Amino acid sequence: MKIDKLSTWPKIDEKKPLVIAGPCSAESEEQMLAIAHQVKENDKVQVFRAGIWKPRTRPNTFEGVGLVGLPWLQKVKQETGLLVTTEVANASHVELALKHDIDILWIGARTTVSPFAVQEIADALKGVDIPVMVKNPINADLALWMGAIERFNTVGLTKLAAIHRGFSSAEKTKYRNLPIWSIPIELKRNLPDLPIICDPSHIAGTRDLIAEVCQKAMDVNMEGLMVETHINPDKALSDAKQQVTPARLIEIINNLSLREEFSLDKNFEDTLDKLRMGIDKIDREVMELLRMRMNVVNEIGQTKKDNNVTPLQIGRMDQVMKERCQLASKMDLDEKYIEDIFHVIHTESVRQQTKIMNDFNLKNKDKK
Ligand code: PEP
Ligand code: MN
């Protein structure tokens, strides 16, 4: 997949992070201009965002101002020189956004989940060279996210970015949408040229978590931040709890600790190389131990089969998990980390033992 760097996007200066700020929703021309002028005071903000058409969970809530908001975005552009972006969810949104010189489009999380909707938007963009940012789907599905990006790439778009806005989760957490950092990291591993932007607002859901999510995004080397910003957040017509004032945005950005992925210091690189050789050796040993463990698992599987006992015994599984977690805290290892690892290890053991039983059953059937 050919993907262009952020620096090739028209008028984008590749300073890190690329900051996109503006209200969840466009509410009035005055609101938009007031926010835009204030965020512009921080030279890190390059793009102004505002939702014109809002995908709301329930009807009879504010669903965006629609078409009348597009000239307000044009005015923001003229008065401040900021680039402007909005969400498009169907072909008619695309047509209207292009007519109003919107610089960058974004695809919302509720749209990314629908291949039909994504394809419709992609088809409407055929032959247009405009940057498109694709939010992750609501559910934690990397393939669905990549699929949407591929649909845009297939119609010829190469100025693409992904936005991590967290995932819906049945678990109650402190976040509105759980950030699962491993998913955008895996996306980056698959598509190294794809810029990744973090949307701390929809992850956090509340303004006091925004700064720490921004920092985390910088720590995993994401290229940009999209932060919902409002002159009067409490009075915002949508997502009031998670919006920050332009002054707070500037403070958050200025307080970020930015680190580089690589260093030019030779001593540092040498030390890192040595430590990494240590890790490589330990990982090999871990894998050799896993191989040995699997040999014992297979022996147990044979014995279970000979005695007609099921591969999975809930009691034993429970005991393994509990004991490993207890040991974890004694060894100063995070319990959840060890629990997750042993969950994977145990699942694979049961799968191997089930295979032993199935192979045996198949052979016996052939004989009969
Ligand atoms: C938004 O950015 O305001 C929005 C609706 O986001 P998401 O699609 O991530 O829910
Ligand atoms: Mn919002």
mmCIF file of C-alpha atoms and ligand atoms in Angstrom:
data_model
loop_
_atom_site.group_PDB
_atom_site.id
_atom_site.type_symbol
_atom_site.label_atom_id
_atom_site.label_comp_id
_atom_site.label_asym_id
_atom_site.label_seq_id
_atom_site.Cartn_x
_atom_site.Cartn_y
_atom_site.Cartn_z
ATOM 1 C CA MET A 1 0.000 0.000 0.000
ATOM 2 C CA LYS A 2 1.502 3.381 -0.964
ATOM 3 C CA ILE A 3 0.920 5.922 1.799
ATOM 4 C CA ASP A 4 2.349 9.442 1.805
ATOM 5 C CA LYS A 5 4.044 11.060 4.772
ATOM 6 C CA LEU A 6 2.236 13.794 6.736
ATOM 7 C CA SER A 7 4.713 16.326 5.359
ATOM 8 C CA THR A 8 3.285 15.781 1.863
ATOM 9 C CA TRP A 9 -0.189 16.851 2.982
ATOM 10 C CA PRO A 10 -0.879 20.328 1.555
ATOM 11 C CA LYS A 11 0.279 23.056 3.953
ATOM 12 C CA ILE A 12 1.097 20.648 6.763
ATOM 13 C CA ASP A 13 4.299 21.363 8.572
ATOM 14 C CA GLU A 14 5.622 18.107 10.004
ATOM 15 C CA LYS A 15 6.223 19.334 13.514
ATOM 16 C CA LYS A 16 5.394 16.826 16.159
ATOM 17 C CA PRO A 17 2.735 16.381 17.308
ATOM 18 C CA LEU A 18 0.359 17.489 14.575
ATOM 19 C CA VAL A 19 -2.379 19.121 16.655
ATOM 20 C CA ILE A 20 -5.992 19.173 15.490
ATOM 21 C CA ALA A 21 -8.302 21.177 17.739
ATOM 22 C CA GLY A 22 -11.826 22.517 17.664
ATOM 23 C CA PRO A 23 -15.284 21.761 18.983
ATOM 24 C CA CYS A 24 -17.024 18.411 18.881
ATOM 25 C CA SER A 25 -19.769 20.165 16.886
ATOM 26 C CA ALA A 26 -20.069 23.371 14.930
ATOM 27 C CA GLU A 27 -22.731 25.350 16.825
ATOM 28 C CA SER A 28 -22.591 28.890 15.432
ATOM 29 C CA GLU A 29 -20.297 31.063 13.366
ATOM 30 C CA GLU A 30 -19.303 33.096 16.453
ATOM 31 C CA GLN A 31 -18.487 29.939 18.453
ATOM 32 C CA MET A 32 -16.319 28.585 15.632
ATOM 33 C CA LEU A 33 -14.413 31.826 15.036
ATOM 34 C CA ALA A 34 -13.843 32.464 18.738
ATOM 35 C CA ILE A 35 -12.412 28.959 19.256
ATOM 36 C CA ALA A 36 -10.346 29.106 16.083
ATOM 37 C CA HIS A 37 -8.724 32.457 16.932
ATOM 38 C CA GLN A 38 -7.854 31.257 20.421
ATOM 39 C CA VAL A 39 -6.402 27.882 19.418
ATOM 40 C CA LYS A 40 -4.404 29.609 16.688
ATOM 41 C CA GLU A 41 -2.438 31.355 19.452
ATOM 42 C CA ASN A 42 -0.567 28.105 19.918
ATOM 43 C CA ASP A 43 1.573 27.642 16.840
ATOM 44 C CA LYS A 44 1.380 23.875 17.330
ATOM 45 C CA VAL A 45 -2.280 23.817 16.253
ATOM 46 C CA GLN A 46 -2.423 23.382 12.502
ATOM 47 C CA VAL A 47 -5.875 21.997 11.870
ATOM 48 C CA PHE A 48 -9.305 23.106 13.075
ATOM 49 C CA ARG A 49 -11.932 20.400 13.530
ATOM 50 C CA ALA A 50 -15.710 20.665 13.881
ATOM 51 C CA GLY A 51 -18.456 18.111 13.350
ATOM 52 C CA ILE A 52 -21.131 19.374 10.956
ATOM 53 C CA TRP A 53 -23.156 16.157 10.823
ATOM 54 C CA LYS A 54 -23.116 14.411 14.201
ATOM 55 C CA PRO A 55 -23.661 10.685 14.609
ATOM 56 C CA ARG A 56 -25.565 10.624 17.915
ATOM 57 C CA THR A 57 -26.460 7.502 19.854
ATOM 58 C CA ARG A 58 -30.063 8.619 20.500
ATOM 59 C CA PRO A 59 -32.386 10.583 18.192
ATOM 60 C CA ASN A 60 -33.809 13.886 19.405
ATOM 61 C CA THR A 61 -30.368 15.034 20.550
ATOM 62 C CA PHE A 62 -28.374 17.673 18.684
ATOM 63 C CA GLU A 63 -27.454 16.081 15.362
ATOM 64 C CA GLY A 64 -25.258 18.873 14.053
ATOM 65 C CA VAL A 65 -26.096 22.077 12.192
ATOM 66 C CA GLY A 66 -25.587 20.448 8.791
ATOM 67 C CA LEU A 67 -24.930 22.343 5.592
ATOM 68 C CA VAL A 68 -25.084 25.865 7.111
ATOM 69 C CA GLY A 69 -21.943 25.047 9.128
ATOM 70 C CA LEU A 70 -19.739 24.520 6.094
ATOM 71 C CA PRO A 71 -19.346 28.252 5.239
ATOM 72 C CA TRP A 72 -18.379 28.805 8.918
ATOM 73 C CA LEU A 73 -15.466 26.397 8.403
ATOM 74 C CA GLN A 74 -14.505 28.323 5.271
ATOM 75 C CA LYS A 75 -14.538 31.529 7.306
ATOM 76 C CA VAL A 76 -12.271 29.936 9.947
ATOM 77 C CA LYS A 77 -9.875 29.095 7.157
ATOM 78 C CA GLN A 78 -9.921 32.613 5.714
ATOM 79 C CA GLU A 79 -9.576 34.406 9.045
ATOM 80 C CA THR A 80 -7.012 32.195 10.756
ATOM 81 C CA GLY A 81 -5.191 30.324 8.019
ATOM 82 C CA LEU A 82 -5.833 27.066 9.880
ATOM 83 C CA LEU A 83 -6.624 24.003 7.786
ATOM 84 C CA VAL A 84 -10.121 22.667 8.398
ATOM 85 C CA THR A 85 -11.514 19.167 8.784
ATOM 86 C CA THR A 86 -14.935 17.615 9.318
ATOM 87 C CA GLU A 87 -16.531 14.183 9.486
ATOM 88 C CA VAL A 88 -18.193 12.731 6.398
ATOM 89 C CA ALA A 89 -20.475 9.730 6.641
ATOM 90 C CA ASN A 90 -21.940 9.398 3.152
ATOM 91 C CA ALA A 91 -21.440 10.438 -0.483
ATOM 92 C CA SER A 92 -23.542 13.565 -0.162
ATOM 93 C CA HIS A 93 -21.460 14.788 2.814
ATOM 94 C CA VAL A 94 -18.363 14.260 0.644
ATOM 95 C CA GLU A 95 -19.806 16.260 -2.218
ATOM 96 C CA LEU A 96 -20.780 19.157 0.065
ATOM 97 C CA ALA A 97 -17.467 19.138 1.949
ATOM 98 C CA LEU A 98 -15.498 19.242 -1.307
ATOM 99 C CA LYS A 99 -17.686 22.080 -2.606
ATOM 100 C CA HIS A 100 -16.813 24.082 0.515
ATOM 101 C CA ASP A 101 -13.031 23.561 0.263
ATOM 102 C CA ILE A 102 -12.689 21.431 3.365
ATOM 103 C CA ASP A 103 -8.981 20.508 3.526
ATOM 104 C CA ILE A 104 -9.090 17.164 5.287
ATOM 105 C CA LEU A 105 -11.926 14.679 5.853
ATOM 106 C CA TRP A 106 -12.374 12.241 8.696
ATOM 107 C CA ILE A 107 -14.363 9.050 8.913
ATOM 108 C CA GLY A 108 -16.137 8.511 12.231
ATOM 109 C CA ALA A 109 -15.925 5.379 14.340
ATOM 110 C CA ARG A 110 -19.534 4.468 13.616
ATOM 111 C CA THR A 111 -18.865 4.683 9.873
ATOM 112 C CA THR A 112 -15.648 2.640 9.895
ATOM 113 C CA VAL A 113 -17.629 -0.343 11.185
ATOM 114 C CA SER A 114 -19.703 -0.395 7.993
ATOM 115 C CA PRO A 115 -17.922 -1.547 4.816
ATOM 116 C CA PHE A 116 -20.904 -0.417 2.690
ATOM 117 C CA ALA A 117 -20.719 3.128 4.056
ATOM 118 C CA VAL A 118 -16.924 3.241 3.744
ATOM 119 C CA GLN A 119 -17.092 2.005 0.152
ATOM 120 C CA GLU A 120 -19.728 4.611 -0.719
ATOM 121 C CA ILE A 121 -17.492 7.384 0.644
ATOM 122 C CA ALA A 122 -14.414 5.930 -1.057
ATOM 123 C CA ASP A 123 -16.256 5.799 -4.401
ATOM 124 C CA ALA A 124 -17.304 9.429 -3.983
ATOM 125 C CA LEU A 125 -13.628 10.333 -3.478
ATOM 126 C CA LYS A 126 -12.310 8.549 -6.557
ATOM 127 C CA GLY A 127 -9.931 10.858 -8.415
ATOM 128 C CA VAL A 128 -9.824 13.424 -5.574
ATOM 129 C CA ASP A 129 -6.500 14.034 -3.846
ATOM 130 C CA ILE A 130 -7.591 14.918 -0.324
ATOM 131 C CA PRO A 131 -6.225 13.662 3.002
ATOM 132 C CA VAL A 132 -8.581 11.298 4.837
ATOM 133 C CA MET A 133 -8.253 10.307 8.500
ATOM 134 C CA VAL A 134 -9.938 7.058 9.456
ATOM 135 C CA LYS A 135 -11.058 6.615 13.051
ATOM 136 C CA ASN A 136 -10.898 3.121 14.496
ATOM 137 C CA PRO A 137 -14.162 1.180 14.438
ATOM 138 C CA ILE A 138 -16.140 1.197 17.694
ATOM 139 C CA ASN A 139 -15.220 -2.444 18.309
ATOM 140 C CA ALA A 140 -11.645 -3.642 18.772
ATOM 141 C CA ASP A 141 -11.212 -5.063 15.278
ATOM 142 C CA LEU A 142 -7.916 -4.301 13.571
ATOM 143 C CA ALA A 143 -8.919 -5.975 10.296
ATOM 144 C CA LEU A 144 -12.027 -3.786 9.999
ATOM 145 C CA TRP A 145 -9.915 -0.659 10.581
ATOM 146 C CA MET A 146 -7.327 -1.765 7.996
ATOM 147 C CA GLY A 147 -10.101 -2.728 5.605
ATOM 148 C CA ALA A 148 -11.484 0.815 5.659
ATOM 149 C CA ILE A 149 -8.019 2.272 5.037
ATOM 150 C CA GLU A 150 -7.527 -0.169 2.147
ATOM 151 C CA ARG A 151 -10.852 0.856 0.577
ATOM 152 C CA PHE A 152 -9.637 4.488 0.428
ATOM 153 C CA ASN A 153 -6.245 3.447 -0.846
ATOM 154 C CA THR A 154 -7.814 1.300 -3.560
ATOM 155 C CA VAL A 155 -9.620 4.304 -5.081
ATOM 156 C CA GLY A 156 -6.273 6.114 -5.251
ATOM 157 C CA LEU A 157 -6.044 8.035 -1.974
ATOM 158 C CA THR A 158 -2.531 8.014 -0.542
ATOM 159 C CA LYS A 159 -2.754 10.831 2.010
ATOM 160 C CA LEU A 160 -4.255 8.710 4.747
ATOM 161 C CA ALA A 161 -4.019 8.666 8.525
ATOM 162 C CA ALA A 162 -5.572 6.582 11.279
ATOM 163 C CA ILE A 163 -7.136 8.012 14.429
ATOM 164 C CA HIS A 164 -7.127 5.989 17.641
ATOM 165 C CA ARG A 165 -10.264 7.060 19.552
ATOM 166 C CA GLY A 166 -10.545 4.048 21.830
ATOM 167 C CA PHE A 167 -12.875 1.058 21.719
ATOM 168 C CA SER A 168 -16.232 0.377 23.217
ATOM 169 C CA SER A 169 -15.949 -2.163 26.021
ATOM 170 C CA ALA A 170 -18.408 -4.113 28.143
ATOM 171 C CA GLU A 171 -15.998 -3.710 31.047
ATOM 172 C CA LYS A 172 -16.500 -0.614 33.219
ATOM 173 C CA THR A 173 -13.295 1.427 33.053
ATOM 174 C CA LYS A 174 -12.293 4.995 33.801
ATOM 175 C CA TYR A 175 -12.368 5.695 30.060
ATOM 176 C CA ARG A 176 -15.357 6.389 27.853
ATOM 177 C CA ASN A 177 -13.707 4.317 25.134
ATOM 178 C CA LEU A 178 -10.960 1.957 26.182
ATOM 179 C CA PRO A 179 -7.612 2.758 24.565
ATOM 180 C CA ILE A 180 -6.103 -0.535 23.411
ATOM 181 C CA TRP A 181 -2.678 0.758 22.407
ATOM 182 C CA SER A 182 -1.567 -2.585 20.990
ATOM 183 C CA ILE A 183 -4.115 -2.264 18.157
ATOM 184 C CA PRO A 184 -2.854 1.010 16.617
ATOM 185 C CA ILE A 185 0.702 -0.224 17.264
ATOM 186 C CA GLU A 186 -0.065 -3.381 15.295
ATOM 187 C CA LEU A 187 -1.630 -1.206 12.571
ATOM 188 C CA LYS A 188 1.612 0.782 12.407
ATOM 189 C CA ARG A 189 3.611 -2.455 12.225
ATOM 190 C CA ASN A 190 1.519 -3.471 9.205
ATOM 191 C CA LEU A 191 1.558 -0.026 7.591
ATOM 192 C CA PRO A 192 4.738 1.732 8.811
ATOM 193 C CA ASP A 193 4.153 4.839 6.681
ATOM 194 C CA LEU A 194 0.641 5.455 8.001
ATOM 195 C CA PRO A 195 0.525 8.421 10.401
ATOM 196 C CA ILE A 196 -1.385 7.655 13.605
ATOM 197 C CA ILE A 197 -3.243 10.357 15.454
ATOM 198 C CA CYS A 198 -4.713 9.962 18.920
ATOM 199 C CA ASP A 199 -8.110 11.359 19.887
ATOM 200 C CA PRO A 200 -7.779 11.660 23.680
ATOM 201 C CA SER A 201 -11.209 13.320 23.959
ATOM 202 C CA HIS A 202 -13.261 10.311 22.884
ATOM 203 C CA ILE A 203 -10.940 7.946 24.759
ATOM 204 C CA ALA A 204 -11.158 9.917 28.004
ATOM 205 C CA GLY A 205 -14.772 11.067 27.967
ATOM 206 C CA THR A 206 -13.839 13.449 30.775
ATOM 207 C CA ARG A 207 -11.504 16.420 30.622
ATOM 208 C CA ASP A 208 -9.251 15.521 33.534
ATOM 209 C CA LEU A 209 -7.909 12.452 31.722
ATOM 210 C CA ILE A 210 -7.029 14.249 28.469
ATOM 211 C CA ALA A 211 -3.463 15.244 29.400
ATOM 212 C CA GLU A 212 -2.392 11.753 30.463
ATOM 213 C CA VAL A 213 -3.853 10.177 27.316
ATOM 214 C CA CYS A 214 -2.014 12.773 25.165
ATOM 215 C CA GLN A 215 1.245 11.900 26.925
ATOM 216 C CA LYS A 216 0.673 8.187 26.468
ATOM 217 C CA ALA A 217 0.073 8.761 22.738
ATOM 218 C CA MET A 218 3.390 10.632 22.527
ATOM 219 C CA ASP A 219 5.134 7.851 24.453
ATOM 220 C CA VAL A 220 4.061 5.299 21.852
ATOM 221 C CA ASN A 221 5.268 7.664 19.137
ATOM 222 C CA MET A 222 1.972 8.673 17.577
ATOM 223 C CA GLU A 223 2.228 11.548 15.121
ATOM 224 C CA GLY A 224 -0.673 13.710 16.201
ATOM 225 C CA LEU A 225 -3.456 14.621 18.606
ATOM 226 C CA MET A 226 -7.061 15.555 17.913
ATOM 227 C CA VAL A 227 -8.437 17.350 20.968
ATOM 228 C CA GLU A 228 -12.003 18.618 21.275
ATOM 229 C CA THR A 229 -11.751 22.276 22.256
ATOM 230 C CA HIS A 230 -14.547 24.710 23.095
ATOM 231 C CA ILE A 231 -14.663 28.268 24.466
ATOM 232 C CA ASN A 232 -17.350 27.231 26.936
ATOM 233 C CA PRO A 233 -17.033 23.448 27.301
ATOM 234 C CA ASP A 234 -19.801 23.033 29.883
ATOM 235 C CA LYS A 235 -22.297 24.608 27.489
ATOM 236 C CA ALA A 236 -21.247 22.536 24.453
ATOM 237 C CA LEU A 237 -24.167 20.969 22.587
ATOM 238 C CA SER A 238 -22.391 17.606 22.337
ATOM 239 C CA ASP A 239 -19.637 15.867 24.340
ATOM 240 C CA ALA A 240 -19.567 18.690 26.913
ATOM 241 C CA LYS A 241 -17.719 16.684 29.585
ATOM 242 C CA GLN A 242 -14.714 15.904 27.443
ATOM 243 C CA GLN A 243 -13.999 19.283 25.833
ATOM 244 C CA VAL A 244 -11.274 21.621 27.071
ATOM 245 C CA THR A 245 -10.819 25.373 26.692
ATOM 246 C CA PRO A 246 -8.235 26.687 24.203
ATOM 247 C CA ALA A 247 -6.124 27.873 27.174
ATOM 248 C CA ARG A 248 -6.122 24.389 28.706
ATOM 249 C CA LEU A 249 -5.290 22.855 25.331
ATOM 250 C CA ILE A 250 -2.243 25.075 25.031
ATOM 251 C CA GLU A 251 -1.181 24.113 28.555
ATOM 252 C CA ILE A 252 -1.586 20.388 27.794
ATOM 253 C CA ILE A 253 0.453 20.643 24.592
ATOM 254 C CA ASN A 254 3.196 22.725 26.201
ATOM 255 C CA ASN A 255 3.517 20.266 29.096
ATOM 256 C CA LEU A 256 4.032 17.190 26.914
ATOM 257 C CA SER A 257 7.389 15.463 27.236
ATOM 258 C CA LEU A 258 8.419 14.666 23.720
ATOM 259 C CA ARG A 259 10.946 11.982 23.037
ATOM 260 C CA GLU A 260 12.499 10.785 19.800
ATOM 261 C CA GLU A 261 12.269 7.221 18.534
ATOM 262 C CA PHE A 262 15.988 7.209 17.778
ATOM 263 C CA SER A 263 19.003 8.996 19.204
ATOM 264 C CA LEU A 264 22.166 10.061 17.414
ATOM 265 C CA ASP A 265 24.253 9.417 20.540
ATOM 266 C CA LYS A 266 26.617 6.513 19.779
ATOM 267 C CA ASN A 267 27.053 5.498 23.456
ATOM 268 C CA PHE A 268 23.332 5.318 23.952
ATOM 269 C CA GLU A 269 22.871 3.213 20.793
ATOM 270 C CA ASP A 270 25.673 0.823 21.933
ATOM 271 C CA THR A 271 24.130 0.395 25.388
ATOM 272 C CA LEU A 272 20.729 -0.191 23.817
ATOM 273 C CA ASP A 273 22.199 -2.808 21.441
ATOM 274 C CA LYS A 274 23.761 -4.685 24.343
ATOM 275 C CA LEU A 275 20.584 -4.634 26.403
ATOM 276 C CA ARG A 276 18.582 -5.783 23.395
ATOM 277 C CA MET A 277 20.947 -8.711 22.873
ATOM 278 C CA GLY A 278 20.144 -9.623 26.479
ATOM 279 C CA ILE A 279 16.420 -9.492 25.738
ATOM 280 C CA ASP A 280 16.837 -11.611 22.584
ATOM 281 C CA LYS A 281 18.648 -14.285 24.614
ATOM 282 C CA ILE A 282 16.034 -14.264 27.382
ATOM 283 C CA ASP A 283 13.200 -14.498 24.838
ATOM 284 C CA ARG A 284 14.855 -17.542 23.298
ATOM 285 C CA GLU A 285 15.092 -19.143 26.742
ATOM 286 C CA VAL A 286 11.444 -18.321 27.431
ATOM 287 C CA MET A 287 10.510 -20.031 24.157
ATOM 288 C CA GLU A 288 12.642 -23.076 24.949
ATOM 289 C CA LEU A 289 10.841 -23.343 28.292
ATOM 290 C CA LEU A 290 7.494 -23.026 26.503
ATOM 291 C CA ARG A 291 8.559 -25.882 24.202
ATOM 292 C CA MET A 292 9.443 -28.006 27.242
ATOM 293 C CA ARG A 293 6.149 -27.067 28.876
ATOM 294 C CA MET A 294 4.282 -28.105 25.734
ATOM 295 C CA ASN A 295 6.004 -31.510 25.764
ATOM 296 C CA VAL A 296 4.642 -32.103 29.267
ATOM 297 C CA VAL A 297 1.203 -30.795 28.205
ATOM 298 C CA ASN A 298 1.182 -33.362 25.364
ATOM 299 C CA GLU A 299 2.128 -36.158 27.752
ATOM 300 C CA ILE A 300 -0.731 -35.128 30.030
ATOM 301 C CA GLY A 301 -3.005 -35.087 26.946
ATOM 302 C CA GLN A 302 -2.039 -38.691 26.105
ATOM 303 C CA THR A 303 -2.760 -39.808 29.668
ATOM 304 C CA LYS A 304 -6.093 -37.990 29.723
ATOM 305 C CA LYS A 305 -7.033 -39.641 26.436
ATOM 306 C CA ASP A 306 -6.042 -43.104 27.731
ATOM 307 C CA ASN A 307 -8.251 -42.506 30.776
ATOM 308 C CA ASN A 308 -11.116 -40.870 28.871
ATOM 309 C CA VAL A 309 -10.839 -37.542 30.699
ATOM 310 C CA THR A 310 -11.701 -34.141 29.127
ATOM 311 C CA PRO A 311 -8.856 -31.785 28.092
ATOM 312 C CA LEU A 312 -10.325 -28.861 30.063
ATOM 313 C CA GLN A 313 -10.816 -29.099 33.814
ATOM 314 C CA ILE A 314 -12.134 -25.828 35.153
ATOM 315 C CA GLY A 315 -10.946 -26.540 38.703
ATOM 316 C CA ARG A 316 -7.363 -27.073 37.579
ATOM 317 C CA MET A 317 -7.461 -24.005 35.351
ATOM 318 C CA ASP A 318 -8.723 -21.907 38.242
ATOM 319 C CA GLN A 319 -5.952 -23.246 40.482
ATOM 320 C CA VAL A 320 -3.247 -22.537 37.868
ATOM 321 C CA MET A 321 -4.445 -18.951 37.390
ATOM 322 C CA LYS A 322 -4.700 -18.256 41.129
ATOM 323 C CA GLU A 323 -1.304 -19.719 41.972
ATOM 324 C CA ARG A 324 0.457 -17.932 39.119
ATOM 325 C CA CYS A 325 -1.116 -14.613 40.152
ATOM 326 C CA GLN A 326 -0.027 -15.109 43.775
ATOM 327 C CA LEU A 327 3.486 -15.885 42.616
ATOM 328 C CA ALA A 328 3.387 -12.816 40.377
ATOM 329 C CA SER A 329 2.926 -10.439 43.270
ATOM 330 C CA LYS A 330 5.726 -12.155 45.209
ATOM 331 C CA MET A 331 7.995 -11.734 42.181
ATOM 332 C CA ASP A 332 7.005 -8.088 41.744
ATOM 333 C CA LEU A 333 5.277 -8.729 38.430
ATOM 334 C CA ASP A 334 1.937 -7.161 37.576
ATOM 335 C CA GLU A 335 -0.803 -9.713 38.337
ATOM 336 C CA LYS A 336 -2.954 -8.830 35.337
ATOM 337 C CA TYR A 337 0.064 -9.180 33.046
ATOM 338 C CA ILE A 338 0.810 -12.676 34.364
ATOM 339 C CA GLU A 339 -2.875 -13.615 34.322
ATOM 340 C CA ASP A 340 -3.127 -12.609 30.641
ATOM 341 C CA ILE A 341 0.004 -14.574 29.734
ATOM 342 C CA PHE A 342 -1.152 -17.722 31.509
ATOM 343 C CA HIS A 343 -4.560 -17.391 29.988
ATOM 344 C CA VAL A 344 -2.978 -17.618 26.535
ATOM 345 C CA ILE A 345 -0.648 -20.439 27.623
ATOM 346 C CA HIS A 346 -3.478 -22.458 29.152
ATOM 347 C CA THR A 347 -5.805 -21.935 26.173
ATOM 348 C CA GLU A 348 -3.113 -23.276 23.844
ATOM 349 C CA SER A 349 -2.545 -26.302 26.133
ATOM 350 C CA VAL A 350 -6.245 -27.159 26.021
ATOM 351 C CA ARG A 351 -6.235 -26.729 22.233
ATOM 352 C CA GLN A 352 -3.276 -29.113 21.848
ATOM 353 C CA GLN A 353 -4.843 -31.702 24.135
ATOM 354 C CA THR A 354 -8.161 -31.446 22.296
ATOM 355 C CA LYS A 355 -6.268 -32.086 19.072
ATOM 356 C CA ILE A 356 -4.719 -35.242 20.552
ATOM 357 C CA MET A 357 -8.217 -36.514 21.438
ATOM 358 C CA ASN A 358 -9.715 -35.574 18.054
ATOM 359 C CA ASP A 359 -6.887 -37.252 16.114
ATOM 360 C CA PHE A 360 -7.409 -40.376 18.212
ATOM 361 C CA ASN A 361 -11.182 -40.347 17.635
ATOM 362 C CA LEU A 362 -10.692 -39.906 13.884
ATOM 363 C CA LYS A 363 -8.265 -42.833 13.710
ATOM 364 C CA ASN A 364 -10.664 -45.018 15.661
ATOM 365 C CA LYS A 365 -13.539 -44.078 13.395
ATOM 366 C CA ASP A 366 -11.467 -45.087 10.348
ATOM 367 C CA LYS A 367 -10.787 -48.456 11.945
ATOM 368 C CA LYS A 368 -14.492 -49.118 12.649
HETATM 369 C C1 PEP B 1 -16.212 13.181 16.940
HETATM 370 O O1 PEP B 1 -15.022 13.242 16.650
HETATM 371 O O2 PEP B 1 -16.855 14.130 17.399
HETATM 372 C C2 PEP B 1 -16.884 11.862 16.848
HETATM 373 C C3 PEP B 1 -18.183 11.738 16.620
HETATM 374 O O3 PEP B 1 -16.035 10.883 17.081
HETATM 375 P P1 PEP B 1 -16.153 9.260 16.968
HETATM 376 O O4 PEP B 1 -16.521 8.959 15.569
HETATM 377 O O5 PEP B 1 -14.777 8.852 17.333
HETATM 378 O O6 PEP B 1 -17.175 8.839 17.985
HETATM 379 MN MN MN B 2 -17.310 14.425 19.936
#
